[in-house]
Short mmCIF file of C-alpha atoms and ligand atoms in Angstrom, two decimals:
data_model
loop_
_atom_site.label_atom_id
_atom_site.label_comp_id
_atom_site.label_asym_id
_atom_site.label_seq_id
_atom_site.Cartn_x
_atom_site.Cartn_y
_atom_site.Cartn_z
CA MET Y 14 -12.43 -15.29 -13.41
CA GLY Y 15 -9.19 -13.57 -12.66
CA LYS Y 16 -7.53 -13.59 -16.06
CA ILE Y 17 -4.63 -11.25 -16.78
CA VAL Y 18 -5.80 -8.88 -19.54
CA GLN Y 19 -4.49 -5.86 -21.44
CA ASP Y 20 -7.99 -4.61 -22.14
CA ILE Y 21 -9.06 -1.37 -20.39
CA ASP Y 22 -12.60 -1.63 -21.78
CA ALA Y 23 -13.13 -5.02 -20.17
CA ALA Y 24 -11.94 -3.60 -16.84
CA VAL Y 25 -14.24 -0.57 -17.13
CA GLN Y 26 -17.24 -2.76 -17.98
CA ALA Y 27 -16.49 -4.97 -14.98
CA LEU Y 28 -16.31 -1.96 -12.64
CA LYS Y 29 -19.61 -0.66 -14.05
CA ALA Y 30 -21.16 -4.08 -13.42
CA GLY Y 31 -20.12 -3.89 -9.75
CA GLN Y 32 -17.33 -6.44 -10.09
CA LEU Y 33 -13.78 -6.31 -8.73
CA VAL Y 34 -10.81 -5.46 -10.95
CA ALA Y 35 -7.13 -5.71 -10.06
CA PHE Y 36 -5.15 -2.89 -11.66
CA PRO Y 37 -1.61 -1.54 -11.56
CA THR Y 38 -0.64 1.69 -9.84
CA GLU Y 39 2.88 3.06 -9.51
CA THR Y 40 2.96 1.79 -5.89
CA VAL Y 41 1.33 -1.66 -5.80
CA TYR Y 42 -1.57 -3.40 -7.59
CA GLY Y 43 -4.97 -2.31 -6.30
CA LEU Y 44 -8.18 -4.31 -5.87
CA GLY Y 45 -10.66 -1.87 -7.35
CA ALA Y 46 -14.43 -1.47 -7.13
CA ASP Y 47 -16.99 1.25 -7.82
CA ALA Y 48 -16.63 3.38 -4.67
CA THR Y 49 -20.25 4.53 -4.83
CA SER Y 50 -21.66 1.00 -4.63
CA ASP Y 51 -22.12 -0.62 -1.20
CA ALA Y 52 -22.34 -4.06 -2.83
CA ALA Y 53 -19.16 -3.65 -4.88
CA VAL Y 54 -17.23 -2.24 -1.92
CA SER Y 55 -18.46 -5.05 0.34
CA ALA Y 56 -17.03 -7.53 -2.16
CA ILE Y 57 -13.57 -6.02 -1.56
CA TYR Y 58 -13.81 -6.62 2.20
CA ALA Y 59 -15.08 -10.16 1.65
CA ALA Y 60 -12.38 -11.06 -0.88
CA LYS Y 61 -9.53 -9.71 1.26
CA GLY Y 62 -10.86 -10.84 4.61
CA ARG Y 63 -10.44 -7.22 5.65
CA PRO Y 64 -11.90 -5.96 8.94
CA ALA Y 65 -14.89 -3.67 8.28
CA THR Y 66 -13.29 -1.05 10.56
CA ASN Y 67 -10.42 -0.45 8.11
CA PRO Y 68 -11.41 2.20 5.53
CA LEU Y 69 -10.34 2.20 1.88
CA ILE Y 70 -8.42 4.69 -0.26
CA ILE Y 71 -10.54 6.28 -2.99
CA HIS Y 72 -8.76 6.70 -6.34
CA VAL Y 73 -9.68 9.42 -8.83
CA ALA Y 74 -8.13 10.71 -12.06
CA SER Y 75 -7.64 14.35 -11.09
CA MET Y 76 -7.27 16.90 -8.33
CA GLN Y 77 -10.62 18.35 -9.37
CA GLN Y 78 -12.34 15.02 -8.78
CA ALA Y 79 -10.60 14.70 -5.42
CA GLU Y 80 -11.83 18.15 -4.36
CA ALA Y 81 -15.40 17.03 -5.08
CA LEU Y 82 -14.99 14.31 -2.42
CA VAL Y 83 -13.13 16.06 0.42
CA HIS Y 84 -12.60 19.50 1.93
CA MET Y 85 -8.90 19.97 1.24
CA PRO Y 86 -7.03 21.96 3.88
CA GLN Y 87 -4.66 24.54 2.39
CA VAL Y 88 -1.64 22.43 3.32
CA ALA Y 89 -3.18 19.39 1.64
CA ARG Y 90 -3.60 21.31 -1.57
CA LYS Y 91 0.04 22.33 -1.45
CA LEU Y 92 1.13 18.71 -1.11
CA ALA Y 93 -1.30 17.53 -3.78
CA GLU Y 94 -0.04 20.14 -6.22
CA ALA Y 95 3.52 18.95 -5.63
CA PHE Y 96 2.94 15.18 -5.64
CA TRP Y 97 -0.25 14.36 -7.62
CA PRO Y 98 -0.50 12.35 -9.69
CA GLY Y 99 1.70 10.13 -7.55
CA PRO Y 100 2.18 7.97 -4.45
CA LEU Y 101 0.52 10.38 -2.00
CA THR Y 102 -2.78 9.73 -0.17
CA ILE Y 103 -4.53 12.58 1.59
CA VAL Y 104 -6.95 12.01 4.47
CA ALA Y 105 -9.31 14.99 4.73
CA PRO Y 106 -12.86 15.77 5.90
CA TYR Y 107 -15.42 14.01 3.70
CA ARG Y 108 -17.92 16.15 1.79
CA GLU Y 109 -21.29 14.87 2.96
CA GLY Y 110 -23.36 13.75 -0.03
CA ALA Y 111 -20.38 13.13 -2.31
CA GLY Y 112 -21.69 9.63 -2.90
CA ILE Y 113 -18.91 7.44 -1.53
CA SER Y 114 -20.16 4.23 0.07
CA ALA Y 115 -20.20 4.51 3.88
CA ILE Y 116 -18.78 0.97 3.94
CA ALA Y 117 -15.65 2.18 2.11
CA ARG Y 118 -15.32 4.98 4.68
CA ALA Y 119 -15.84 2.57 7.58
CA GLY Y 120 -18.28 5.16 8.88
CA LEU Y 121 -15.59 7.84 9.42
CA ASP Y 122 -16.09 11.54 8.70
CA THR Y 123 -12.77 11.66 6.85
CA LEU Y 124 -11.87 10.14 3.48
CA ALA Y 125 -8.56 8.96 2.05
CA VAL Y 126 -8.10 10.09 -1.58
CA ARG Y 127 -5.33 9.55 -4.10
CA VAL Y 128 -4.61 10.45 -7.73
CA PRO Y 129 -2.31 7.68 -9.00
CA ALA Y 130 0.29 8.34 -11.70
CA HIS Y 131 0.47 4.96 -13.41
CA PRO Y 132 -0.69 5.46 -17.03
CA LEU Y 133 -3.01 2.43 -16.91
CA ALA Y 134 -4.54 3.55 -13.61
CA GLN Y 135 -5.08 7.00 -15.15
CA GLU Y 136 -6.67 5.45 -18.27
CA LEU Y 137 -8.90 3.20 -16.20
CA LEU Y 138 -10.06 5.99 -13.88
CA THR Y 139 -10.65 8.39 -16.76
CA ALA Y 140 -12.62 5.85 -18.79
CA PHE Y 141 -14.66 4.72 -15.76
CA GLY Y 142 -15.29 8.35 -14.88
CA GLY Y 143 -16.03 7.83 -11.18
CA PRO Y 144 -14.20 7.13 -7.93
CA VAL Y 145 -12.64 3.69 -7.46
CA ALA Y 146 -12.10 2.25 -3.97
CA ALA Y 147 -8.92 0.18 -3.92
CA PRO Y 148 -6.84 -1.40 -1.20
CA SER Y 149 -3.72 -3.30 -2.16
CA ALA Y 150 -4.68 -6.48 -4.02
CA ASN Y 151 -3.52 -8.97 -1.39
CA VAL Y 152 -5.24 -11.08 1.24
CA SER Y 153 -5.40 -8.97 4.42
CA GLY Y 154 -2.12 -9.10 6.34
CA ARG Y 155 -0.13 -10.63 3.49
CA LEU Y 156 2.49 -9.30 1.06
CA SER Y 157 1.33 -6.59 -1.33
CA PRO Y 158 1.47 -7.39 -5.06
CA THR Y 159 3.82 -5.50 -7.39
CA GLU Y 160 3.26 -7.70 -10.46
CA ALA Y 161 0.08 -8.95 -12.16
CA GLU Y 162 1.26 -12.53 -11.50
CA HIS Y 163 1.32 -11.92 -7.75
CA VAL Y 164 -2.44 -11.32 -7.92
CA ALA Y 165 -3.07 -14.13 -10.41
CA GLU Y 166 -1.31 -16.61 -8.12
CA SER Y 167 -3.08 -15.43 -4.94
CA PRO Y 168 -6.46 -16.50 -3.52
CA LEU Y 169 -7.83 -13.13 -4.71
CA ALA Y 170 -7.68 -14.26 -8.34
CA GLU Y 171 -10.99 -16.08 -8.10
CA HIS Y 172 -12.70 -12.95 -6.78
CA VAL Y 173 -11.73 -10.53 -9.57
CA ALA Y 174 -13.33 -10.19 -13.00
CA CYS Y 175 -9.88 -9.46 -14.47
CA ILE Y 176 -6.34 -8.38 -13.67
CA LEU Y 177 -5.13 -5.47 -15.77
CA ASP Y 178 -1.50 -6.11 -16.70
CA GLY Y 179 0.84 -3.17 -16.16
CA ASP Y 180 4.19 -4.87 -15.60
CA GLU Y 181 6.11 -4.24 -12.40
CA CYS Y 182 5.08 -1.34 -10.16
CA PRO Y 183 7.93 1.20 -10.37
CA VAL Y 184 7.70 2.52 -6.78
CA GLY Y 185 6.93 -0.83 -5.16
CA LEU Y 186 5.73 0.48 -1.75
CA GLU Y 187 2.27 1.77 -0.88
CA SER Y 188 1.55 5.49 -0.96
CA THR Y 189 2.56 7.88 1.79
CA ILE Y 190 -0.59 8.73 3.79
CA ILE Y 191 -0.93 12.23 5.22
CA GLY Y 192 -3.63 13.41 7.60
CA PHE Y 193 -4.18 16.77 9.30
CA ASP Y 194 -4.56 17.61 12.97
CA GLU Y 195 -7.11 20.05 14.38
CA LYS Y 196 -4.74 22.93 13.59
CA GLY Y 197 -4.41 21.77 9.97
CA ARG Y 198 -0.83 20.58 10.41
CA ALA Y 199 0.28 17.67 8.21
CA THR Y 200 0.72 14.34 10.00
CA LEU Y 201 2.49 11.28 8.60
CA LEU Y 202 -0.03 8.43 9.02
CA ARG Y 203 1.92 5.90 6.94
CA PRO Y 204 5.40 6.30 5.45
CA GLY Y 205 5.39 5.27 1.79
CA GLY Y 206 6.47 5.96 -1.75
CA ILE Y 207 7.33 9.62 -1.16
CA ALA Y 208 10.10 10.15 1.37
CA ARG Y 209 9.43 12.29 4.45
CA GLU Y 210 12.29 14.63 3.49
CA GLU Y 211 10.68 15.39 0.11
CA MET Y 212 7.37 16.25 1.74
CA GLU Y 213 8.98 18.38 4.42
CA ARG Y 214 10.86 20.33 1.75
CA VAL Y 215 7.53 21.26 0.15
CA LEU Y 216 5.86 21.97 3.50
CA GLY Y 217 8.77 23.94 4.89
CA ALA Y 218 7.97 22.25 8.23
CA PRO Y 219 8.41 18.85 9.86
CA LEU Y 220 5.66 16.26 9.42
CA LEU Y 221 4.00 15.41 12.71
CA ARG Y 222 3.76 11.89 14.07
CA PRO Y 223 0.26 10.49 14.57
CA PRO Y 224 -1.00 10.32 18.19
CA ALA Y 225 0.39 7.12 19.68
CA ALA Y 226 -2.79 5.96 21.36
CA SER Y 227 -5.06 4.06 19.02
CA ASP Y 228 -8.49 5.62 18.91
CA ALA Y 229 -10.89 3.08 17.45
CA ALA Y 230 -12.96 5.82 15.84
CA ARG Y 231 -9.94 7.22 14.01
CA PRO Y 232 -7.64 4.49 12.79
CA SER Y 233 -4.32 6.10 12.02
CA ALA Y 234 -3.77 4.04 8.89
CA PRO Y 235 -2.71 0.44 8.47
CA GLY Y 236 -0.25 0.54 11.31
CA GLN Y 237 -2.70 -0.42 14.00
CA LEU Y 238 -2.45 -4.04 12.99
CA SER Y 239 0.60 -5.61 14.57
CA SER Y 240 1.33 -8.05 11.75
CA HIS Y 241 0.93 -6.86 8.19
CA TYR Y 242 2.66 -7.15 4.79
CA ALA Y 243 3.85 -10.58 5.92
CA PRO Y 244 5.25 -13.42 3.83
CA ARG Y 245 4.69 -17.02 4.97
CA ALA Y 246 8.31 -17.36 6.06
CA ARG Y 247 9.49 -15.82 9.34
CA LEU Y 248 11.48 -12.59 9.04
CA ARG Y 249 14.58 -11.77 11.11
CA LEU Y 250 15.62 -8.13 10.79
CA ASN Y 251 18.96 -6.29 11.01
CA ALA Y 252 20.84 -9.50 10.27
CA ASP Y 253 24.44 -9.30 9.07
CA ALA Y 254 24.25 -12.79 7.57
CA PRO Y 255 21.78 -15.67 7.24
CA ARG Y 256 21.74 -18.56 9.69
CA GLU Y 257 21.34 -22.21 8.78
CA GLY Y 258 17.98 -22.70 7.03
CA GLU Y 259 17.50 -19.00 6.19
CA MET Y 260 17.63 -17.10 2.91
CA TYR Y 261 19.24 -13.65 2.99
CA LEU Y 262 17.71 -10.41 1.75
CA ALA Y 263 20.80 -8.25 1.40
CA PHE Y 264 21.29 -4.52 0.83
CA GLY Y 265 24.31 -2.64 -0.49
CA ALA Y 266 27.82 -3.45 -1.62
CA GLU Y 267 29.09 -4.79 1.72
CA ALA Y 268 26.73 -7.77 1.69
CA PRO Y 269 28.30 -11.16 2.46
CA GLN Y 270 29.09 -13.08 -0.72
CA GLY Y 271 28.08 -16.64 -1.55
CA VAL Y 272 25.01 -16.86 0.71
CA PRO Y 273 21.61 -17.94 -0.65
CA GLY Y 274 19.25 -15.04 -1.28
CA LEU Y 275 18.87 -11.75 -3.15
CA ASN Y 276 20.24 -8.22 -2.89
CA LEU Y 277 17.61 -5.43 -2.79
CA SER Y 278 20.15 -3.00 -4.25
CA PRO Y 279 23.81 -3.90 -4.69
CA THR Y 280 24.60 -0.18 -5.07
CA GLY Y 281 22.71 0.78 -1.89
CA ASP Y 282 20.00 2.74 -3.73
CA LEU Y 283 16.89 2.98 -1.52
CA ALA Y 284 14.49 3.64 -4.43
CA GLU Y 285 15.72 0.47 -6.12
CA ALA Y 286 15.40 -1.43 -2.84
CA ALA Y 287 11.81 -0.18 -2.40
CA ALA Y 288 10.91 -1.27 -5.94
CA ASN Y 289 12.35 -4.75 -5.31
CA LEU Y 290 11.17 -5.30 -1.71
CA TYR Y 291 7.83 -7.11 -2.18
CA ALA Y 292 8.88 -8.89 -5.38
CA TYR Y 293 11.99 -10.30 -3.69
CA LEU Y 294 10.05 -11.32 -0.57
CA HIS Y 295 7.58 -13.09 -2.90
CA ILE Y 296 10.48 -14.94 -4.59
CA LEU Y 297 12.24 -15.95 -1.38
CA ASP Y 298 8.94 -17.01 0.20
CA ALA Y 299 8.10 -19.15 -2.83
CA THR Y 300 11.24 -21.24 -2.27
CA GLY Y 301 9.46 -22.66 0.80
CA VAL Y 302 12.26 -21.57 3.14
CA ASP Y 303 11.35 -21.28 6.85
CA GLY Y 304 13.13 -18.02 7.52
CA ILE Y 305 14.30 -14.88 5.71
CA ALA Y 306 17.09 -12.83 7.31
CA VAL Y 307 17.07 -9.18 6.25
CA ALA Y 308 20.08 -6.84 6.19
CA PRO Y 309 19.95 -3.52 8.07
CA ILE Y 310 18.38 -0.80 5.89
CA PRO Y 311 19.22 2.89 6.52
CA GLU Y 312 16.32 4.81 8.10
CA HIS Y 313 16.48 7.90 5.86
CA GLY Y 314 14.59 8.63 2.62
CA LEU Y 315 12.53 5.66 1.41
CA GLY Y 316 14.31 3.59 4.07
CA GLU Y 317 11.73 4.80 6.60
CA ALA Y 318 8.90 3.14 4.63
CA ILE Y 319 10.97 0.03 3.83
CA ASN Y 320 11.75 -0.45 7.53
CA ASP Y 321 8.11 0.21 8.47
CA ARG Y 322 6.96 -2.63 6.17
CA LEU Y 323 9.74 -4.95 7.33
CA ARG Y 324 8.89 -4.37 11.01
CA ARG Y 325 5.24 -5.16 10.39
CA ALA Y 326 6.13 -8.23 8.32
CA ALA Y 327 8.31 -9.45 11.20
CA ALA Y 328 5.74 -8.65 13.93
CA PRO Y 329 4.10 -11.45 15.94
CA ARG Y 330 1.15 -12.89 14.04
CA PRO Y 331 -2.32 -13.42 15.50
CA GLN Y 332 -2.05 -17.21 15.15
CA ASP Y 333 1.25 -17.18 17.10
CA ALA Y 334 -0.82 -16.74 20.24
CA HIS Y 335 -2.16 -20.24 19.65
CA GLY Y 336 1.29 -21.66 19.18
CA LYS Y 337 0.78 -22.49 15.52
CA HIS Y 338 3.09 -21.79 12.63
CA GLY Y 339 0.95 -19.61 10.37
CA LYS Y 340 0.43 -20.96 6.90
CA GLN Y 341 -2.97 -19.51 6.17
CA ALA Y 342 -3.41 -17.93 2.75
O1 LIG H 414 -0.37 2.81 -2.62
C1 LIG H 414 -1.43 2.62 -2.06
O2 LIG H 414 -1.88 3.38 -1.18
C2 LIG H 414 -2.25 1.37 -2.48
C3 LIG H 414 -2.68 1.56 -3.94
C4 LIG H 414 -3.57 0.44 -4.43
O3 LIG H 414 -3.26 2.81 -4.11
N1 LIG H 414 -3.37 1.18 -1.63
C5 LIG H 414 -3.26 0.79 -0.34
O4 LIG H 414 -4.46 0.55 0.29
O5 LIG H 414 -2.19 0.64 0.21
P1 LIG H 414 -4.59 -0.23 1.66
O6 LIG H 414 -6.04 -0.41 1.89
O7 LIG H 414 -3.78 -1.46 1.60
O8 LIG H 414 -4.03 0.76 2.73
C6 LIG H 414 -4.66 2.01 2.91
C7 LIG H 414 -4.75 2.40 4.35
C8 LIG H 414 -5.73 1.55 5.12
O9 LIG H 414 -5.08 0.52 5.81
C9 LIG H 414 -6.40 2.50 6.08
O10 LIG H 414 -6.06 2.25 7.43
C10 LIG H 414 -5.89 3.87 5.67
O11 LIG H 414 -5.29 3.72 4.42
N2 LIG H 414 -7.03 4.78 5.59
C11 LIG H 414 -8.02 4.80 4.69
N3 LIG H 414 -8.94 5.74 4.98
C12 LIG H 414 -8.50 6.35 6.11
C13 LIG H 414 -9.00 7.41 6.93
N4 LIG H 414 -10.15 8.04 6.65
N5 LIG H 414 -8.29 7.76 8.03
C14 LIG H 414 -7.12 7.14 8.34
N6 LIG H 414 -6.61 6.12 7.60
C15 LIG H 414 -7.28 5.74 6.51
MG1 LIG H 415 -2.57 -3.06 2.03
#
């Protein structure tokens, strides 16, 4: 199980057989399954250790296929026309009877849909012909994978029929998730691979923030979990330099020289930093270091999503409550 392959046909056959397939998208690698099959979708939750209350994003090859699954508000269509295929996920009212497993929807009356741009994701979805449910291909709460090797070296490898090799994910951060309030206004549920400013330019209006209170019946995207996207090592944010025993994740030209670590973008380019973020955290974590100090990252453009992921990666972890240093997979 879990071999890295170049073979789309093998991946399609595995999906048709109800098995799990890891595949590249432009954002991160996904852990895909036939979205119409309760058994296949359940296998995703089991493999990731994902709470059943957390719904999945449904991936399709085209806007037309997406419209068969959800009732797209006018504003959603405008965004989809501008950004699909691409790193945008739209949460819209589910079309009853569209055939998506209720397990993938976590019983909600909305559905998250996305048309990915990666050529291999497009090929896979087109050849499979149906909707594919896919969270990021990492153990729940851990770093997302941006290379086939990240999946192959993770505990998920034994749960997938194959890992489709698509090199490094060019965007490197999960999709931007947009929902709609009762007046049809676009709400930013999760910052991601498309910057807020770009979306607002298309909308001609500011994106709303999701309601702060967490309503169990309507999870406002992954953010509800305090710790997420976390490496094994502890993260210390907004650090101007590493301390003894830390590696440094730097950003920009002003970074201190001669300290152990990596620079997300020596030129201060936020798109480059986003593309490198998970891969560099994987590398620094693999050194076995106890702590990673991270440079301040500007909050504009893709910086909003980078900082969102960093804050969650640095958040207190569930096992901290028991006074243990978390090393679970
Ligand atoms: O870039 C991405 O979005 C990647 C690639 C593989 O497409 N996928 C991804 O999936 O990041 P995941 O499961 O790691 O994060 C998707 C989040 C979930 O945490 C969930 O909370 C939210 O999307 N979500 C899904 N359906 C939703 C819904 N109906 N309402 C609100 N949030 C939803
Ligand atoms: Mg994820």
